[in-house]
Coordinates of C-alpha atoms and ligand atoms in Angstrom, one line a residue:
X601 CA 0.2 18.6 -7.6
X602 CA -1.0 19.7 -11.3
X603 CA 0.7 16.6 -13.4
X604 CA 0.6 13.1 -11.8
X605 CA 2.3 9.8 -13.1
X606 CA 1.2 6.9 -11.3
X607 CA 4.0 3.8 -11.6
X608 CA 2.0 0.3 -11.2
X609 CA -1.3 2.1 -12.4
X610 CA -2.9 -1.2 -12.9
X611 CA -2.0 -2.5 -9.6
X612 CA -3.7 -3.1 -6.3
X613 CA -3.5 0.3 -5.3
X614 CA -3.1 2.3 -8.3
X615 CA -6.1 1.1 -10.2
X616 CA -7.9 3.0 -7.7
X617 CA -5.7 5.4 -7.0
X618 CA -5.6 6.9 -10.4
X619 CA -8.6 7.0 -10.6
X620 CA -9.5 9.1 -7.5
X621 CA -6.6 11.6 -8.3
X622 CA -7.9 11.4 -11.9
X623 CA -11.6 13.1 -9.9
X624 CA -9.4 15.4 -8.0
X625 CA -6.6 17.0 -9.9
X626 CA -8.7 16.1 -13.8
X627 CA -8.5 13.4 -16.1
X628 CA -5.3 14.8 -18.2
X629 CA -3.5 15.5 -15.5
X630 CA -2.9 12.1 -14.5
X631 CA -1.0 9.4 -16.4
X632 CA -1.3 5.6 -15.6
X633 CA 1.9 4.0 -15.8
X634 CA 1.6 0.2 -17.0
X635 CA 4.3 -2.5 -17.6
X636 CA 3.7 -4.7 -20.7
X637 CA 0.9 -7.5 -20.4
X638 CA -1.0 -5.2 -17.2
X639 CA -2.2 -2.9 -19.6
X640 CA -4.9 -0.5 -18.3
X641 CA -8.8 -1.9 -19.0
X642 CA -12.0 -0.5 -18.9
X643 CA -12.5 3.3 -17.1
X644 CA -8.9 3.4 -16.2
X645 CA -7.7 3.1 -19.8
X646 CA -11.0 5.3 -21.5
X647 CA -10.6 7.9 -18.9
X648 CA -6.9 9.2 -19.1
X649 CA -3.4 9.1 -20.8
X650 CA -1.5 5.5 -20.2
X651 CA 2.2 4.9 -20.7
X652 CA 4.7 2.2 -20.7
X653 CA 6.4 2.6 -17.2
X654 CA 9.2 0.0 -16.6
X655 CA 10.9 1.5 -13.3
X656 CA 14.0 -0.6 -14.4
X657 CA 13.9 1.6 -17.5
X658 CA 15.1 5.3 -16.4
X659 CA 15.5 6.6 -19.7
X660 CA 11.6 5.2 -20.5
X661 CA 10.5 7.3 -17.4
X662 CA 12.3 10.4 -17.6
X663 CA 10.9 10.5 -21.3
X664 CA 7.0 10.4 -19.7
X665 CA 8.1 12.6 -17.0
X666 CA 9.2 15.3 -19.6
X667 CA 6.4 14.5 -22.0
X668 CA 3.4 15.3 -19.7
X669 CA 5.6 17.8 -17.7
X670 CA 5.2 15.7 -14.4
X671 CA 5.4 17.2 -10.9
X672 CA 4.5 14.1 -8.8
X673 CA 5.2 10.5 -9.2
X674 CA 3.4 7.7 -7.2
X675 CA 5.8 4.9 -7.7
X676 CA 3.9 1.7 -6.9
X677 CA 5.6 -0.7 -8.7
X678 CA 6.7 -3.7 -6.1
X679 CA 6.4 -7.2 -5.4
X680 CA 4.5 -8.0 -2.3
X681 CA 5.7 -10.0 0.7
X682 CA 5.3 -14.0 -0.6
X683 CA 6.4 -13.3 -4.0
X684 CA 9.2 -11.5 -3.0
X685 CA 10.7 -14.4 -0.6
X686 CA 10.7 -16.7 -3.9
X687 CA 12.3 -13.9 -6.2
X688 CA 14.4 -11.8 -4.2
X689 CA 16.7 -10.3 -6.6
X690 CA 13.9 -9.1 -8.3
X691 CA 12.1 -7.8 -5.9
X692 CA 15.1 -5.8 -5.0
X693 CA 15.7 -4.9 -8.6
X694 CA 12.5 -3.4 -9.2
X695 CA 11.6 -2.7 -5.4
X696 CA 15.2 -0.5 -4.7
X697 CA 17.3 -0.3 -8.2
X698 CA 13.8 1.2 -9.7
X699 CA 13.4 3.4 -6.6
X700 CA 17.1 5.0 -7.4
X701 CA 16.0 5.3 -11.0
X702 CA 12.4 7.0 -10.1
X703 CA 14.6 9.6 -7.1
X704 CA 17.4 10.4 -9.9
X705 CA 14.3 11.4 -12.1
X706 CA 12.8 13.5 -9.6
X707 CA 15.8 15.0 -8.5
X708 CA 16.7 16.2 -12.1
X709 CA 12.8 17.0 -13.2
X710 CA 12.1 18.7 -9.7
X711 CA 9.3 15.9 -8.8
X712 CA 7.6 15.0 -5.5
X713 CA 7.9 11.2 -4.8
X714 CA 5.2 9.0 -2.5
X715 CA 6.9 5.3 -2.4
X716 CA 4.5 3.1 0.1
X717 CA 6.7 1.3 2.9
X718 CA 4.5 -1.2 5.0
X719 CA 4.0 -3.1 8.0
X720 CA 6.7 -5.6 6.7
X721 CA 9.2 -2.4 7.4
X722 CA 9.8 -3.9 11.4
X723 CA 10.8 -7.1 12.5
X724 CA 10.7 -9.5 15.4
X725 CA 12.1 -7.1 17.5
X726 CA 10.6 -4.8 17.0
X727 CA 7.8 -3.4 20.1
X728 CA 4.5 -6.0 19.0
X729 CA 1.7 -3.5 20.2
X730 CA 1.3 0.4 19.3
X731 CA 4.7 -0.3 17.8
X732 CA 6.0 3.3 17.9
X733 CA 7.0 5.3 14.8
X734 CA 10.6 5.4 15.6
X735 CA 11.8 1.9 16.3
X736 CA 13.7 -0.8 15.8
X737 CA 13.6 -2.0 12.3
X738 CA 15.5 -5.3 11.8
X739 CA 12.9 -7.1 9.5
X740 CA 14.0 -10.7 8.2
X741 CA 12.1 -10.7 4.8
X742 CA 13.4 -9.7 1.8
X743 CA 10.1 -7.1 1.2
X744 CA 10.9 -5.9 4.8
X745 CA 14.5 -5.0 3.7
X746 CA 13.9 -3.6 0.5
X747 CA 10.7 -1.3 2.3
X748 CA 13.5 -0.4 5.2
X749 CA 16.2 1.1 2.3
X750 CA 13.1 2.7 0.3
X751 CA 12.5 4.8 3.4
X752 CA 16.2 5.4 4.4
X753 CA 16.9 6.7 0.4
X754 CA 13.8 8.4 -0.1
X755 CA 14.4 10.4 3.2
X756 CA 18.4 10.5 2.1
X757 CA 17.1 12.3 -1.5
X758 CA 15.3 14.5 0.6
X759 CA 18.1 15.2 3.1
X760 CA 21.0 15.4 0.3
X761 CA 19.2 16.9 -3.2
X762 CA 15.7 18.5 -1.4
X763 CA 13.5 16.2 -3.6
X764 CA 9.9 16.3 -1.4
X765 CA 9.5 12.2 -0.6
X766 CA 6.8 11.2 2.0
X767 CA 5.6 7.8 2.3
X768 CA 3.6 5.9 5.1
X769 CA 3.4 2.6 6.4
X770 CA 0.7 0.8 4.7
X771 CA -1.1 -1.9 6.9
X772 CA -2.7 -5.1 4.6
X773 CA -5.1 -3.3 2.5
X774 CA -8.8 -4.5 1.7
X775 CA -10.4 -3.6 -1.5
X776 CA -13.2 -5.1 -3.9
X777 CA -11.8 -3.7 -7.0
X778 CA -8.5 -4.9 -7.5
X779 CA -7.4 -8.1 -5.4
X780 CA -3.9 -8.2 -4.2
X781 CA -1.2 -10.6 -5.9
X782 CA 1.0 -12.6 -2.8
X783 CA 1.0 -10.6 0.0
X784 CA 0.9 -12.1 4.0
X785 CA -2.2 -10.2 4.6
X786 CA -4.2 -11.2 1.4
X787 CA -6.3 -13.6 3.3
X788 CA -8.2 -10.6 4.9
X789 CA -9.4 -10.3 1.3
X790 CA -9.9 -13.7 0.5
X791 CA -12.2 -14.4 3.4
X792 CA -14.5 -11.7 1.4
X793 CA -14.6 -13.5 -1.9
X794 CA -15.4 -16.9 0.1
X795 CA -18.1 -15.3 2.3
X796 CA -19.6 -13.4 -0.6
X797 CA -19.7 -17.0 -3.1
X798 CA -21.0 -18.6 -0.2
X799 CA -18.2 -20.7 0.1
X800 CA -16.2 -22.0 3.4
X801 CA -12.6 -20.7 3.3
X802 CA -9.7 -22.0 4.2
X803 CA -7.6 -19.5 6.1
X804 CA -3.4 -19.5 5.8
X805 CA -3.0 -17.9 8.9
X806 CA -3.1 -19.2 12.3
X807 CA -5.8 -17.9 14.8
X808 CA -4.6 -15.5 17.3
X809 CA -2.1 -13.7 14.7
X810 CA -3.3 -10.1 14.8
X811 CA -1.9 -7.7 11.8
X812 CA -2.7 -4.0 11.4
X813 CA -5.4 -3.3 8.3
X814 CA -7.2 -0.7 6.4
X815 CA -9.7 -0.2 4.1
X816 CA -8.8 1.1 0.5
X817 CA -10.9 4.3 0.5
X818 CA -8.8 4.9 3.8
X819 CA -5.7 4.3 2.4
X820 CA -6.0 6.2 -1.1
X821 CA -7.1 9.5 1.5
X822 CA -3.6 8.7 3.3
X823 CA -2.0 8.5 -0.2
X824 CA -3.2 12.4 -1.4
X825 CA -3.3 14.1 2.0
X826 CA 0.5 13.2 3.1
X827 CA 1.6 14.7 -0.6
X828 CA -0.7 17.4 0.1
X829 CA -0.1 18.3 3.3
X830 CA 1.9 21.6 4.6
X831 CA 5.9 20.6 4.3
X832 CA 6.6 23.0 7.6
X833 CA 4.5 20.5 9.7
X834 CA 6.5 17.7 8.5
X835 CA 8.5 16.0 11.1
X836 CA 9.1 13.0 9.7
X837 CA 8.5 12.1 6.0
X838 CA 9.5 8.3 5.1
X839 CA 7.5 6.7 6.6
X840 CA 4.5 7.5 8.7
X841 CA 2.7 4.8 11.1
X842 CA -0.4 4.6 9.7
X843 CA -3.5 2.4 11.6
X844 CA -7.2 1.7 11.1
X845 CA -8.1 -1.6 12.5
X846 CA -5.7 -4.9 14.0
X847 CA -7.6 -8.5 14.0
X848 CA -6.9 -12.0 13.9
X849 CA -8.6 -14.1 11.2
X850 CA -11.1 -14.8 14.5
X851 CA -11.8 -11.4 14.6
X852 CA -12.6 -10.7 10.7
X853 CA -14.3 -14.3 10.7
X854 CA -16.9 -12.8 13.6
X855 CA -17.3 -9.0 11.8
X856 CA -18.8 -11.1 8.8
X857 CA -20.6 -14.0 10.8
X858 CA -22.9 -10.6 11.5
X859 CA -24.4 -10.5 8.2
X860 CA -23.5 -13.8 6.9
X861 CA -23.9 -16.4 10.1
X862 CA -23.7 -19.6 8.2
X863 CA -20.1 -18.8 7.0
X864 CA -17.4 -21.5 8.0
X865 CA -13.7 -21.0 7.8
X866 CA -11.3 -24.1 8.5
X867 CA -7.2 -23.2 9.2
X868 CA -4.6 -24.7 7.0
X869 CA -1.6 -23.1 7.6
X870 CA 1.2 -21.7 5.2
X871 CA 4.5 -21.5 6.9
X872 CA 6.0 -18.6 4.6
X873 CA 3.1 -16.4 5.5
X874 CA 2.3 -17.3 8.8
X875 CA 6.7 -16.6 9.3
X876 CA 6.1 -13.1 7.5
X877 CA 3.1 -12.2 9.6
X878 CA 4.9 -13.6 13.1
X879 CA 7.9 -10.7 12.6
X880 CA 5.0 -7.9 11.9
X881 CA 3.6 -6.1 14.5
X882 CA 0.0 -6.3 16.2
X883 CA -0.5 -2.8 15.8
X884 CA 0.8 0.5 14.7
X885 CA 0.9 3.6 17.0
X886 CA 0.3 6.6 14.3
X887 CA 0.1 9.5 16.3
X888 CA 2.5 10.8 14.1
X889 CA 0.6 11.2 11.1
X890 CA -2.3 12.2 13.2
X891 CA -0.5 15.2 14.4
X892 CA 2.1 16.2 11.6
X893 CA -0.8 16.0 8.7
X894 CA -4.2 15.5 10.9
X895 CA -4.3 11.3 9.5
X896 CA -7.3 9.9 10.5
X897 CA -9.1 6.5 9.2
X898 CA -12.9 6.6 8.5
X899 CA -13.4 2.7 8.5
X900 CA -13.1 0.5 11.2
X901 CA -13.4 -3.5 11.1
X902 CA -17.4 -3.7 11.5
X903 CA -17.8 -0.5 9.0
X904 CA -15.3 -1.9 6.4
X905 CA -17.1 -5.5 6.6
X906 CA -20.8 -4.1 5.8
X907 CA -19.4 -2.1 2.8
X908 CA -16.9 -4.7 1.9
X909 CA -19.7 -7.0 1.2
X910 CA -22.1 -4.9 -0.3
X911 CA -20.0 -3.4 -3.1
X912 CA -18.4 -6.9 -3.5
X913 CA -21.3 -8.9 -4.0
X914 CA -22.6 -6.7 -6.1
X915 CA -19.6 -6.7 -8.6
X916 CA -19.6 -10.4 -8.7
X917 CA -23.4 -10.6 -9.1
Ligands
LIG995 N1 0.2 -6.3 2.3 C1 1.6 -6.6 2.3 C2 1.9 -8.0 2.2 O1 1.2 -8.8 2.8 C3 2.3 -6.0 3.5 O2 2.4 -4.6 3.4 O3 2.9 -8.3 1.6

């Protein structure tokens, strides 16, 4: 990787993203692609070229691609899980249309492609614990089917034209920069914000509904070492199992009880996300990604908690 546009730059993912691959690969070398009205602020915007990047507008794309002579393209641009079930044709629009647009661009412009799939990939049949990396996939949400055809094209691009996509399976993702907008698993970042305010929080999902997670740092390392890793080892490519920690809002609610032992979380219930997160698995089985590019998380629940928050109390001091 020398030249690096990030689609979504301003996003959940790709605000820290870009900025890591900005330390790695040098500041130039990395555009932030932003839609209009998510404009990048602060260090992401001082730090590094920004461009309008509508993934519904090819010609816009290919015009950035050419411009900064781009060789990989983190397309992040999605809706998450609950705001995809009340706008499905969008999400489909930007989620697979702008996927065709972004592999038609790569094909033509010779560009590696990393498109996140997710837990929402599987369905109710599929296996609920270690759930294997080849499997059933019969999801019933609209994210689900648009994250099941972004690995079945990306891996058809590579199959048919030879353009490099990889791609993993990313849990629900915890961070204290950026929060995430409508996703099932968005409580485990809620409960932070609560605990940290020294508030009681009010939990959407029921007790005893364990979902795979991961820590940010984790996932941004799973992000540049799959598009880094050596192509010959690759067995599978779109997308990997990846895992760091399963729990049940129980389980999170005891990690922070251990450094904050007043906190109090009550259980109201949201059907949508509570439907979402009763077709996902417990728990991914990643031994795939451990042995095709040596995958291995660095935070587990207790070790994300502490750091969690530390770094979050301290940005909303
Ligand atoms: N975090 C996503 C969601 O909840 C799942 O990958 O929508």
């Amino acid at each position: 990787m020398k030249n690096i546009l990030v689609i979504g730059a301003t996003g959940q993912i790709g605000s820290e993203l870009t900025m890591k691959l900005r330390c790695i690969y040098g500041n130039d070398h990395v555009v932030a692609g932003y839609i209009p009205g998510a404009e990048p602020k602060g260090e992401l915007k001082e730090s590094g070229p920004a461009e309008i990047c509508d993934v519904t507008d090819c010609a816009g794309i290919d015009a950035v691609v050419k411009k900064f002579d781009i060789d990989t393209i983190y397309n992040l641009a999605a809706l998450l899980s609950v705001v995809a079930e009340s706008k499905p044709m969008l999400a489909w629009k930007i989620g697979i249309d702008g996927l065709w647009n972004i592999l038609e661009i790569a094909r033509e412009n010779g560009c590696a492609v990393f498109t996140p799939s997710s837990i929402g990939s599987f369905g109710p049949e599929t296996p609920r614990n270690h759930t294997p990396q080849d499997t059933i996939q019969r999801p019933i949400t609209i994210y689900g089917v648009s994250k099941v055809t972004t690995e079945l094209l990306s891996d058809y691009y590579f199959k048919k034209y030879g353009v490099d996509t990889r791609s993993v399976r990313f849990p629900g993702l915890i961070s204290y920069v950026t929060p995430p907008g409508g996703g099932t698993t968005d409580y485990a970042v809620d409960i932070f914000y609560s605990a940290v305010r020294g508030e009681d929080f009010v939990c959407p999902i029921a007790a005893g509904t364990y979902m795979d997670m991961m820590y940010m740092p984790d996932a941004l390392d799973a992000c540049v070492n799959l598009m880094e890793a050596d192509p010959t080892r690759l067995i599978h490519r779109n997308a990997f199992n990846i895992a760091a920690m399963s729990f049940d809002p129980e389980g999170i609610l005891a990690a922070i009880r251990k450094y904050k032992p007043d906190f109090k979380m009550t259980y109201k219930v949201e059907p949508l996300k509570q439907n979402n997160a009763d077709s996902w698995p417990n728990s991914l089985d990643d031994i795939c990604a451990r042995q095709e590019w040596d995958w291995c998380a660095k935070y587990d629940l207790d070790s994300m908690t502490r750091d969690m928050l530390e770094k979050l109390s301290a940005r909303l001091r």
